[in-house]
Amino acid sequence: MMRILTASDRALLVEAADLDEAMRLNLAWEGLPGVVERVPGARTVLVHFDPLRISAEKLASTLKATRTDAAHAPHTAEVTIPVRYDGEDLDEVAALLGVSPEELVNRHLAADWRVAFSGFAPGFGYAVSSDPLFDVPRRSSPRTRVPAGSVGLAGRFTGVYPRESPGGWQLIGRTDAVMWDIDRDPPALLVPGAVVRFVRAGRSRYESGADTPDVGRNAAERPTSGVSAAGVERAGHPDAAMIEITRPALQLLVQDLGRPGRAELGVAASGVADRTALRDGNRAVGNAPDAAVLECVGGVGLGFTGNGVAAITGATGEATIVDFDGIERPVPMGAPFATFAGDELHLAAPTHGLRYVIAVRGGIRALEELGSRSTDTLSGLGPAPLVAGDVLEVGIHAPYAVDPYPRPRALPTSGDLVELDITLGPRDEWFTASALQTLTGQEWSVTPRSDRVGIRLHGDVPLERAVTDELPSEGAVTGAIQVPPDGQPVLFLPDHPLTGGYPIVGALTDRCLDLAGQLPPGIRLRFRIVGRSGDVG
């Protein structure tokens, strides 16, 4: 029987009977009113919804009423992937499964693989077959670096790493096939429903044949005319102002509201970490609410080649403008200020909060990828992080009048105590009763090992698991509190992977997400439960 669990105040996690039912349900719910996005997993479907259009209870009722059959099974084209079977884990996996390496390779070639869902990274497809041999545990210690094109096994699935990344799958081979190309339609070579046929390529220990043919086109080979190394447009408009990075930041990115609705391709929404700061900044300079801005961690120096209007929102700190003649003038936080040719903005490290948002009238011009200019640091989508010497072009269109009235926000500084609201679930039952008391009863500290993927937390008492089984991969929301084996939680931020195999004990409410994006190391956290887990509807 279908079970529907709370995943956040804007998402439900639906447990299906098996992978096939999850695939059918995911397809059947396409276009459902109020549903923003769906993320299928090994035995689940994560359903994001808009609470202004539908309640969790009404949505759950609609989902439970769904009936599917084989007609709902997705079918797409067949994909052929040449593989050199020379992976580092091939011998070990074969021994683990009780077969020879030669048999493992032959059965991988003969199996009828089909992509069940996408996740982890853009272009990473989880393919499953009916061969019972393929049920392989992940590595006990994940690798910090897995090369692009590596072919791996984990659980019932096989997959190909689209780009270099950390990973815990057992590696059995490699391919030159390009799994992700933003200029291809669709960009992902392996999309849900695709039938995958692996063939021998090149020479390895157990095969011989021709060299691997190219499959697809590497994104790095895309035409770059009119584009900077950072992926920023240089359209050459005669009236366009420019901004040069004169002093590097700890991290400086182009961001907008992200690219929701791309989960089928394995693409997370990403986007700015503090949506309130983006909207306030764009309002201050007269931009549309979704215009691209700069998101900055640490201090930075920016030089302006033309006249314009800018605003700094989000984190607060000392900011000054030095003009062409070397005269300094202070810059207010949150309010618009004029910039002139020859000005240089000096922004010190924040005193409160973590991330500045720097908005300029007309917005930052950057190449759109999948409908967004935002940089996703996990997947590599969007403009590259900006460094000293990079030059940005400013747009010339801003549809609204400048709003001169700042909206001050009180953001925390290192050492402050911050309380965040959470809903429990969907996997709180995987933890002991004492762990749930610890979750809300003790303070957690924000560690320096935090980034846009997630905030690494530390508590004196780790969260104890009641269920130690391996969790099949399932969807995760921004704000999810995922708990790895060491019991120290990770709080997911916008660049988190779409799916994961560690249990999620709870998730931040939507209204707390922007504050989470502004938490510097040293902040003390407490969680307050405002929503309970359990079956919905």
Coordinates of C-alpha atoms in Angstrom, one line a residue:
M1 CA 0.0 0.0 0.0
M2 CA 1.2 3.5 -0.9
R3 CA 2.6 5.5 2.1
I4 CA 2.9 9.2 2.0
L5 CA 5.3 11.0 4.4
T6 CA 6.1 14.6 5.2
A7 CA 9.4 15.6 3.6
S8 CA 9.0 19.4 4.4
D9 CA 6.3 22.0 4.6
R10 CA 6.4 22.0 0.8
A11 CA 7.1 18.4 -0.2
L12 CA 5.8 14.9 0.3
L13 CA 7.7 11.6 0.0
V14 CA 5.6 8.8 -1.5
E15 CA 6.7 5.2 -0.8
A16 CA 5.9 2.8 -3.6
A17 CA 5.9 -1.0 -3.6
D18 CA 9.0 -1.2 -5.8
L19 CA 11.0 0.6 -8.4
D20 CA 8.6 -0.1 -11.2
E21 CA 5.7 1.3 -9.4
A22 CA 7.7 4.4 -8.4
M23 CA 8.5 5.0 -12.1
R24 CA 4.9 4.6 -13.1
L25 CA 3.6 6.9 -10.4
N26 CA 6.1 9.5 -11.3
L27 CA 5.0 9.6 -14.9
A28 CA 1.3 9.5 -13.9
W29 CA 1.7 12.6 -11.8
E30 CA 3.1 14.7 -14.6
G31 CA 1.1 18.0 -14.9
L32 CA -0.8 17.5 -11.6
P33 CA -2.2 20.8 -10.4
G34 CA -0.2 22.4 -7.6
V35 CA 2.9 20.1 -8.1
V36 CA 6.1 22.0 -8.8
E37 CA 8.5 19.2 -9.4
R38 CA 8.9 15.4 -8.8
V39 CA 12.1 13.6 -7.9
P40 CA 11.8 9.8 -8.4
G41 CA 14.0 7.5 -6.3
A42 CA 14.7 3.8 -6.0
R43 CA 11.3 3.1 -4.3
T44 CA 10.0 6.6 -3.7
V45 CA 8.8 9.8 -5.4
L46 CA 9.5 13.1 -3.8
V47 CA 6.7 15.6 -4.7
H48 CA 7.3 19.3 -4.3
F49 CA 4.1 21.4 -4.2
D50 CA 3.0 25.0 -3.9
P51 CA 1.0 25.4 -0.6
L52 CA -0.7 28.4 -2.1
R53 CA -2.3 26.2 -4.8
I54 CA -2.9 23.0 -2.9
S55 CA -2.6 21.7 0.7
A56 CA -0.5 18.7 1.7
E57 CA -3.7 16.8 2.8
K58 CA -5.5 17.4 -0.5
L59 CA -2.4 16.6 -2.5
A60 CA -1.9 13.4 -0.5
S61 CA -5.5 12.4 -1.2
T62 CA -5.0 12.9 -4.9
L63 CA -1.8 11.0 -5.0
K64 CA -3.3 8.0 -3.1
A65 CA -6.2 7.8 -5.6
T66 CA -3.7 7.3 -8.5
R67 CA -3.9 3.9 -10.3
T68 CA -1.2 2.9 -12.7
D69 CA -0.5 0.0 -15.1
A70 CA 2.1 -0.9 -17.6
A71 CA 0.9 1.7 -20.0
H72 CA 2.4 4.3 -17.6
A73 CA 5.9 2.9 -18.0
P74 CA 8.1 5.5 -19.7
H75 CA 9.8 4.5 -22.9
T76 CA 12.5 6.4 -24.8
A77 CA 15.2 5.7 -27.3
E78 CA 17.9 3.1 -26.9
V79 CA 21.4 4.4 -25.9
T80 CA 24.6 2.5 -26.6
I81 CA 27.6 3.1 -24.4
P82 CA 31.0 1.6 -25.2
V83 CA 32.9 0.6 -22.0
R84 CA 36.5 -0.4 -21.2
Y85 CA 36.1 -2.9 -18.3
D86 CA 39.3 -2.0 -16.4
G87 CA 37.7 -0.4 -13.2
E88 CA 39.6 -0.4 -9.9
D89 CA 36.9 -2.4 -8.1
L90 CA 36.2 -5.0 -10.8
D91 CA 38.1 -7.9 -9.2
E92 CA 36.8 -7.1 -5.7
V93 CA 33.2 -6.8 -6.8
A94 CA 33.4 -10.1 -8.8
A95 CA 34.7 -11.9 -5.7
L96 CA 32.0 -10.3 -3.6
L97 CA 29.3 -11.6 -6.0
G98 CA 31.0 -15.0 -6.3
V99 CA 31.7 -14.9 -10.0
S100 CA 34.8 -14.4 -12.1
P101 CA 35.7 -10.9 -13.5
E102 CA 35.0 -12.3 -17.0
E103 CA 31.5 -13.4 -16.0
L104 CA 30.7 -10.1 -14.3
V105 CA 31.7 -8.2 -17.5
N106 CA 29.7 -10.5 -19.7
R107 CA 26.6 -10.3 -17.6
H108 CA 26.9 -6.5 -17.4
L109 CA 27.1 -6.5 -21.3
A110 CA 24.1 -8.9 -21.6
A111 CA 21.8 -7.3 -19.1
D112 CA 18.7 -5.3 -20.2
W113 CA 19.4 -2.0 -18.5
R114 CA 16.8 0.7 -18.3
V115 CA 17.2 4.2 -16.6
A116 CA 14.9 4.4 -13.7
F117 CA 15.6 7.9 -12.5
S118 CA 18.2 10.7 -12.5
G119 CA 20.0 12.3 -9.5
F120 CA 23.3 12.9 -7.7
A121 CA 24.5 15.1 -10.6
P122 CA 23.1 16.3 -14.0
G123 CA 23.3 13.4 -16.5
F124 CA 23.7 10.7 -13.8
G125 CA 21.2 8.1 -14.7
Y126 CA 20.4 5.2 -12.3
A127 CA 19.9 2.2 -14.6
V128 CA 18.5 -1.1 -13.4
S129 CA 18.2 -4.6 -14.9
S130 CA 16.4 -7.9 -14.2
D131 CA 19.7 -9.8 -13.7
P132 CA 19.7 -10.7 -9.9
L133 CA 23.5 -10.7 -9.9
F134 CA 23.6 -7.0 -9.7
D135 CA 23.0 -6.1 -6.0
V136 CA 26.2 -4.5 -4.9
P137 CA 26.9 -2.6 -1.7
R138 CA 28.5 0.9 -1.9
R139 CA 32.1 1.3 -0.9
S140 CA 32.5 1.6 2.9
S141 CA 34.7 4.6 2.3
P142 CA 33.7 6.8 -0.7
R143 CA 36.4 8.1 -3.0
T144 CA 37.1 11.8 -2.9
R145 CA 37.7 11.8 -6.6
V146 CA 36.0 9.7 -9.3
P147 CA 37.0 10.5 -12.9
A148 CA 34.3 11.5 -15.4
G149 CA 33.2 8.5 -17.5
S150 CA 33.7 6.0 -14.7
V151 CA 31.1 3.2 -14.9
G152 CA 30.0 2.0 -11.5
L153 CA 27.7 -0.4 -9.6
A154 CA 25.7 0.3 -6.4
G155 CA 22.7 -1.6 -5.1
R156 CA 20.7 -2.8 -8.1
F157 CA 22.0 0.1 -10.2
T158 CA 24.7 0.8 -12.7
G159 CA 25.6 4.4 -13.7
V160 CA 28.2 6.6 -15.4
Y161 CA 29.8 9.6 -13.6
P162 CA 29.2 12.6 -15.9
R163 CA 32.0 14.7 -14.4
E164 CA 34.7 14.3 -11.8
S165 CA 33.2 14.2 -8.4
P166 CA 33.4 12.3 -5.1
G167 CA 31.5 9.0 -5.1
G168 CA 31.0 5.7 -3.3
W169 CA 30.0 3.4 -6.2
Q170 CA 32.1 0.3 -7.1
L171 CA 34.0 1.1 -10.3
I172 CA 34.1 -1.6 -13.0
G173 CA 35.0 0.4 -16.1
R174 CA 35.1 3.7 -18.0
T175 CA 33.7 5.2 -21.1
D176 CA 34.4 8.2 -23.4
A177 CA 30.7 8.8 -23.9
V178 CA 29.7 12.3 -23.0
M179 CA 26.9 11.9 -20.4
W180 CA 26.0 15.6 -20.2
D181 CA 26.2 18.3 -22.9
I182 CA 24.2 21.5 -22.4
D183 CA 24.0 22.0 -26.2
R184 CA 22.4 18.6 -26.8
D185 CA 18.6 18.0 -26.6
P186 CA 18.2 16.7 -24.1
P187 CA 21.5 17.5 -22.4
A188 CA 21.5 14.2 -20.5
L189 CA 22.4 11.1 -22.5
L190 CA 20.7 8.9 -19.9
V191 CA 17.1 10.1 -19.2
P192 CA 14.4 8.2 -17.3
G193 CA 13.0 5.4 -19.4
A194 CA 16.0 5.1 -21.7
V195 CA 17.1 1.5 -22.6
V196 CA 20.9 1.3 -22.2
R197 CA 23.1 -1.2 -24.0
F198 CA 26.7 -1.5 -22.9
V199 CA 29.2 -2.7 -25.6
R200 CA 32.9 -3.6 -25.4
A201 CA 35.3 -0.8 -26.3
G202 CA 39.1 -0.8 -26.6
R203 CA 41.3 -3.3 -24.9
S204 CA 41.0 -4.3 -21.3
R205 CA 41.9 -7.4 -19.3
Y206 CA 38.9 -9.3 -20.5
E207 CA 38.1 -8.0 -24.0
S208 CA 39.5 -6.8 -27.3
G209 CA 38.1 -4.6 -30.0
A210 CA 38.2 -1.2 -31.7
D211 CA 38.8 2.0 -29.9
T212 CA 35.8 3.7 -28.2
P213 CA 33.9 5.9 -30.6
D214 CA 32.9 9.4 -29.4
V215 CA 29.3 9.6 -28.2
G216 CA 28.0 13.1 -27.9
R217 CA 30.1 16.3 -27.7
N218 CA 31.9 17.5 -24.7
A219 CA 30.5 20.6 -23.1
A220 CA 34.0 22.0 -23.0
E221 CA 34.0 22.1 -26.8
R222 CA 31.1 24.4 -27.0
P223 CA 31.5 27.6 -29.1
T224 CA 32.7 30.4 -26.8
S225 CA 32.5 33.4 -29.1
G226 CA 31.5 36.5 -27.1
V227 CA 31.8 34.6 -23.8
S228 CA 34.3 35.1 -21.0
A229 CA 36.1 32.2 -19.4
A230 CA 33.6 32.6 -16.5
G231 CA 30.7 32.1 -18.9
V232 CA 29.6 35.7 -18.7
E233 CA 28.1 37.3 -21.8
R234 CA 30.0 40.0 -23.6
A235 CA 27.5 41.1 -26.2
G236 CA 29.4 44.2 -27.0
H237 CA 26.4 46.6 -26.6
P238 CA 27.9 50.2 -27.0
D239 CA 26.0 51.5 -23.9
A240 CA 26.7 48.6 -21.6
A241 CA 28.6 49.3 -18.4
M242 CA 31.2 46.8 -17.2
I243 CA 32.3 45.6 -13.8
E244 CA 35.8 44.2 -13.2
I245 CA 36.8 42.0 -10.3
T246 CA 39.8 43.9 -8.8
R247 CA 40.1 42.0 -5.5
P248 CA 39.0 38.4 -5.2
A249 CA 36.4 37.1 -2.7
L250 CA 36.4 33.8 -0.9
Q251 CA 33.6 33.0 -3.3
L252 CA 32.0 35.2 -5.9
L253 CA 29.2 33.8 -8.0
V254 CA 26.5 34.9 -10.5
Q255 CA 23.1 33.9 -9.1
D256 CA 19.4 34.2 -9.8
L257 CA 16.3 32.3 -8.6
G258 CA 17.6 29.0 -10.1
R259 CA 16.3 26.4 -12.4
P260 CA 13.4 24.5 -10.8
G261 CA 11.6 21.8 -12.7
R262 CA 14.6 20.1 -14.2
A263 CA 14.8 17.1 -11.8
E264 CA 14.2 14.6 -14.7
L265 CA 17.7 15.6 -16.0
G266 CA 19.2 15.3 -12.6
V267 CA 19.4 19.1 -12.3
A268 CA 18.8 20.7 -8.9
A269 CA 17.0 24.1 -8.7
S270 CA 20.1 25.7 -7.1
G271 CA 19.9 29.5 -7.2
V272 CA 20.7 32.2 -4.7
A273 CA 21.2 31.1 -1.1
D274 CA 19.2 34.1 0.3
R275 CA 16.2 34.8 -1.9
T276 CA 15.1 37.7 0.3
A277 CA 18.4 39.4 -0.3
L278 CA 18.1 38.9 -4.0
R279 CA 14.6 40.3 -4.2
D280 CA 15.4 43.3 -1.9
G281 CA 18.5 44.1 -4.0
N282 CA 16.7 44.0 -7.3
R283 CA 13.9 46.1 -5.8
A284 CA 16.4 48.7 -4.6
V285 CA 17.9 49.1 -8.2
G286 CA 14.6 48.8 -10.2
N287 CA 15.3 45.3 -11.6
A288 CA 12.8 42.5 -12.2
P289 CA 12.7 40.2 -9.2
D290 CA 14.6 37.4 -10.9
A291 CA 17.4 39.5 -12.4
A292 CA 20.9 38.0 -11.9
V293 CA 23.1 39.4 -9.1
L294 CA 26.4 38.7 -7.5
E295 CA 26.6 36.5 -4.4
C296 CA 29.7 37.1 -2.4
V297 CA 31.3 35.3 0.6
G298 CA 34.0 37.5 2.2
G299 CA 35.3 40.9 1.1
V300 CA 35.7 41.9 -2.6
G301 CA 36.8 44.8 -4.8
L302 CA 34.7 45.8 -7.9
G303 CA 35.6 48.4 -10.5
F304 CA 33.0 50.2 -12.5
T305 CA 33.5 51.4 -16.1
G306 CA 30.2 53.2 -16.5
N307 CA 27.5 55.0 -14.6
G308 CA 24.8 53.0 -12.8
V309 CA 23.0 52.1 -9.7
A310 CA 23.9 49.3 -7.2
A311 CA 22.7 48.0 -3.9
I312 CA 24.2 45.6 -1.3
T313 CA 21.8 43.4 0.6
G314 CA 22.0 40.2 2.7
A315 CA 25.1 40.2 4.9
T316 CA 26.2 43.6 6.4
G317 CA 29.7 45.0 6.7
E318 CA 31.8 48.1 5.9
A319 CA 31.6 49.3 2.3
T320 CA 33.1 52.3 0.6
I321 CA 33.4 53.7 -2.9
V322 CA 36.8 55.2 -4.0
D323 CA 36.3 57.4 -7.1
F324 CA 38.7 58.2 -9.9
D325 CA 40.3 61.0 -7.9
G326 CA 40.9 58.7 -4.9
I327 CA 38.1 60.3 -2.8
E328 CA 36.2 57.8 -0.5
R329 CA 32.6 57.9 0.3
P330 CA 30.6 55.4 2.5
V331 CA 28.0 53.1 1.0
P332 CA 24.8 52.3 2.8
M333 CA 23.6 48.7 3.3
G334 CA 20.4 47.8 1.6
A335 CA 19.8 51.2 -0.1
P336 CA 20.6 52.1 -3.7
F337 CA 23.7 54.1 -4.4
A338 CA 25.1 55.7 -7.6
T339 CA 28.2 54.3 -9.4
F340 CA 30.3 56.3 -11.9
A341 CA 33.0 55.4 -14.4
G342 CA 36.3 54.9 -12.5
D343 CA 34.6 54.1 -9.2
E344 CA 35.9 51.1 -7.2
L345 CA 33.7 49.4 -4.5
H346 CA 35.6 48.1 -1.5
L347 CA 33.6 45.6 0.5
A348 CA 35.0 44.2 3.8
A349 CA 34.3 40.8 5.2
P350 CA 30.7 40.8 6.8
T351 CA 30.2 41.5 10.4
H352 CA 26.8 39.9 10.4
G353 CA 25.6 37.2 8.1
L354 CA 27.7 35.3 5.5
R355 CA 26.7 36.2 2.0
Y356 CA 26.4 39.6 0.4
V357 CA 24.1 40.1 -2.6
I358 CA 25.3 42.8 -4.9
A359 CA 22.6 44.0 -7.4
V360 CA 23.2 46.4 -10.2
R361 CA 20.6 48.2 -12.3
G362 CA 20.1 46.2 -15.5
G363 CA 21.2 42.9 -13.8
I364 CA 24.4 40.9 -14.5
R365 CA 24.6 39.6 -18.1
A366 CA 25.6 35.9 -18.1
L367 CA 24.8 33.0 -20.4
E368 CA 21.6 31.1 -19.5
E369 CA 21.8 27.4 -19.1
L370 CA 18.5 25.6 -18.8
G371 CA 16.7 28.9 -18.3
S372 CA 18.9 30.3 -15.5
R373 CA 22.1 32.3 -15.0
S374 CA 22.8 30.8 -11.6
T375 CA 26.0 28.9 -10.8
D376 CA 25.5 25.4 -9.3
T377 CA 28.8 24.6 -7.6
L378 CA 28.0 20.9 -7.3
S379 CA 27.0 20.2 -10.9
G380 CA 29.2 22.8 -12.6
L381 CA 26.2 24.4 -14.4
G382 CA 26.2 28.1 -15.0
P383 CA 29.1 30.7 -15.0
A384 CA 32.4 29.7 -13.4
P385 CA 33.2 31.2 -10.0
L386 CA 34.6 34.7 -10.6
V387 CA 38.2 35.6 -9.9
A388 CA 40.3 38.7 -10.0
G389 CA 40.5 40.1 -13.6
D390 CA 37.1 38.8 -14.7
V391 CA 34.9 41.4 -16.4
L392 CA 31.1 41.4 -16.2
E393 CA 28.7 43.1 -18.5
V394 CA 25.7 44.9 -17.0
G395 CA 22.4 44.8 -18.7
I396 CA 20.8 48.0 -20.0
H397 CA 17.1 47.2 -19.2
A398 CA 15.5 47.6 -15.8
P399 CA 11.7 47.8 -15.8
Y400 CA 11.0 49.5 -12.5
A401 CA 11.7 52.7 -10.7
V402 CA 14.4 52.5 -8.0
D403 CA 13.1 51.8 -4.5
P404 CA 15.1 54.0 -2.1
Y405 CA 13.8 52.5 1.1
P406 CA 16.0 49.8 2.6
R407 CA 14.5 46.8 4.4
P408 CA 16.9 46.1 7.2
R409 CA 17.3 42.6 8.5
A410 CA 18.9 41.4 11.7
L411 CA 21.3 38.7 10.7
P412 CA 23.5 36.7 13.2
T413 CA 27.2 36.8 13.7
S414 CA 29.6 34.1 14.8
G415 CA 28.8 32.9 18.4
D416 CA 25.1 33.9 18.2
L417 CA 22.4 31.4 19.0
V418 CA 19.9 30.9 16.1
E419 CA 16.7 28.9 16.3
L420 CA 15.4 27.3 13.1
D421 CA 11.9 25.7 12.6
I422 CA 11.8 22.2 11.2
T423 CA 9.3 19.5 10.2
L424 CA 10.2 16.0 11.2
G425 CA 10.6 13.3 8.6
P426 CA 10.6 11.6 6.3
R427 CA 13.0 9.2 8.0
D428 CA 12.8 10.2 11.7
E429 CA 11.7 6.6 12.4
W430 CA 15.2 5.5 11.5
F431 CA 16.5 7.2 14.7
T432 CA 16.2 6.3 18.3
A433 CA 13.9 8.2 20.6
S434 CA 16.9 9.7 22.4
A435 CA 18.3 10.9 19.1
L436 CA 15.1 12.8 18.4
Q437 CA 15.4 14.4 21.8
T438 CA 19.0 15.2 21.1
L439 CA 18.1 16.8 17.7
T440 CA 16.1 19.5 19.5
G441 CA 17.5 19.4 23.0
Q442 CA 21.2 20.3 22.3
E443 CA 22.9 23.1 20.5
W444 CA 24.6 22.4 17.2
S445 CA 27.6 24.4 15.9
V446 CA 28.1 25.5 12.3
T447 CA 31.5 24.2 11.3
P448 CA 33.9 25.7 8.7
R449 CA 33.4 22.7 6.5
S450 CA 30.3 24.3 5.1
D451 CA 29.5 25.5 1.6
R452 CA 26.5 25.9 -0.8
V453 CA 26.0 22.2 -0.9
G454 CA 25.4 21.9 2.8
I455 CA 26.2 23.2 6.3
R456 CA 28.2 20.6 8.3
L457 CA 27.0 20.7 11.9
H458 CA 28.6 19.4 15.0
G459 CA 27.0 18.4 18.3
D460 CA 28.4 16.9 21.5
V461 CA 26.1 14.0 21.2
P462 CA 25.7 12.5 17.6
L463 CA 22.3 11.2 16.4
E464 CA 21.9 7.5 17.0
R465 CA 20.3 5.3 14.4
A466 CA 17.6 2.8 15.2
V467 CA 17.8 1.3 11.7
T468 CA 21.3 0.7 10.3
D469 CA 20.2 -0.7 6.9
E470 CA 21.4 1.0 3.7
L471 CA 18.7 3.4 2.5
P472 CA 17.8 3.2 -1.2
S473 CA 18.5 6.5 -3.0
E474 CA 15.6 8.9 -2.6
G475 CA 14.9 12.6 -3.2
A476 CA 16.0 15.4 -0.8
V477 CA 14.8 18.9 -0.4
T478 CA 16.7 22.1 0.2
G479 CA 16.8 22.5 4.0
A480 CA 16.9 18.7 4.6
I481 CA 18.8 17.5 7.6
Q482 CA 20.7 14.5 6.4
V483 CA 22.5 12.3 8.9
P484 CA 25.6 10.3 7.7
P485 CA 27.0 7.4 9.6
D486 CA 28.9 9.5 12.1
G487 CA 25.7 11.0 13.4
Q488 CA 26.7 14.6 12.7
P489 CA 24.0 16.3 10.5
V490 CA 24.4 18.1 7.2
L491 CA 21.9 20.8 6.5
F492 CA 21.3 21.0 2.7
L493 CA 21.6 24.3 0.9
P494 CA 20.7 25.1 -2.7
D495 CA 23.5 23.1 -4.4
H496 CA 22.7 19.8 -2.7
P497 CA 22.3 16.6 -4.7
L498 CA 18.8 15.7 -5.8
T499 CA 19.0 12.2 -4.3
G500 CA 20.9 10.6 -1.5
G501 CA 21.3 7.4 0.5
Y502 CA 21.5 8.7 4.1
P503 CA 18.4 9.1 6.1
I504 CA 16.8 12.6 6.5
V505 CA 15.5 13.2 10.0
G506 CA 13.8 16.5 9.2
A507 CA 13.8 19.7 7.1
L508 CA 13.7 23.4 7.6
T509 CA 10.5 25.2 6.9
D510 CA 10.6 27.4 3.8
R511 CA 10.7 30.6 5.7
C512 CA 13.9 29.6 7.4
L513 CA 15.9 28.7 4.3
D514 CA 17.1 32.3 3.6
L515 CA 18.4 32.6 7.2
A516 CA 20.2 29.2 6.8
G517 CA 22.1 30.6 3.8
Q518 CA 23.4 33.4 6.0
L519 CA 24.9 31.3 8.8
P520 CA 28.7 31.8 9.2
P521 CA 30.9 29.3 11.0
G522 CA 30.7 29.5 14.8
I523 CA 26.9 30.0 14.9
R524 CA 25.1 28.0 17.5
L525 CA 21.9 26.3 16.3
R526 CA 18.8 24.9 17.9
F527 CA 16.0 23.2 16.0
R528 CA 12.4 23.6 16.9
I529 CA 9.8 21.2 15.7
V530 CA 6.7 22.8 14.1
G531 CA 5.5 19.9 12.0
R532 CA 5.2 16.2 12.8
S533 CA 6.1 13.3 10.6
G534 CA 3.9 10.3 9.7
D535 CA 1.4 9.4 7.0
V536 CA -0.3 12.4 5.3
G537 CA -3.8 12.4 4.1

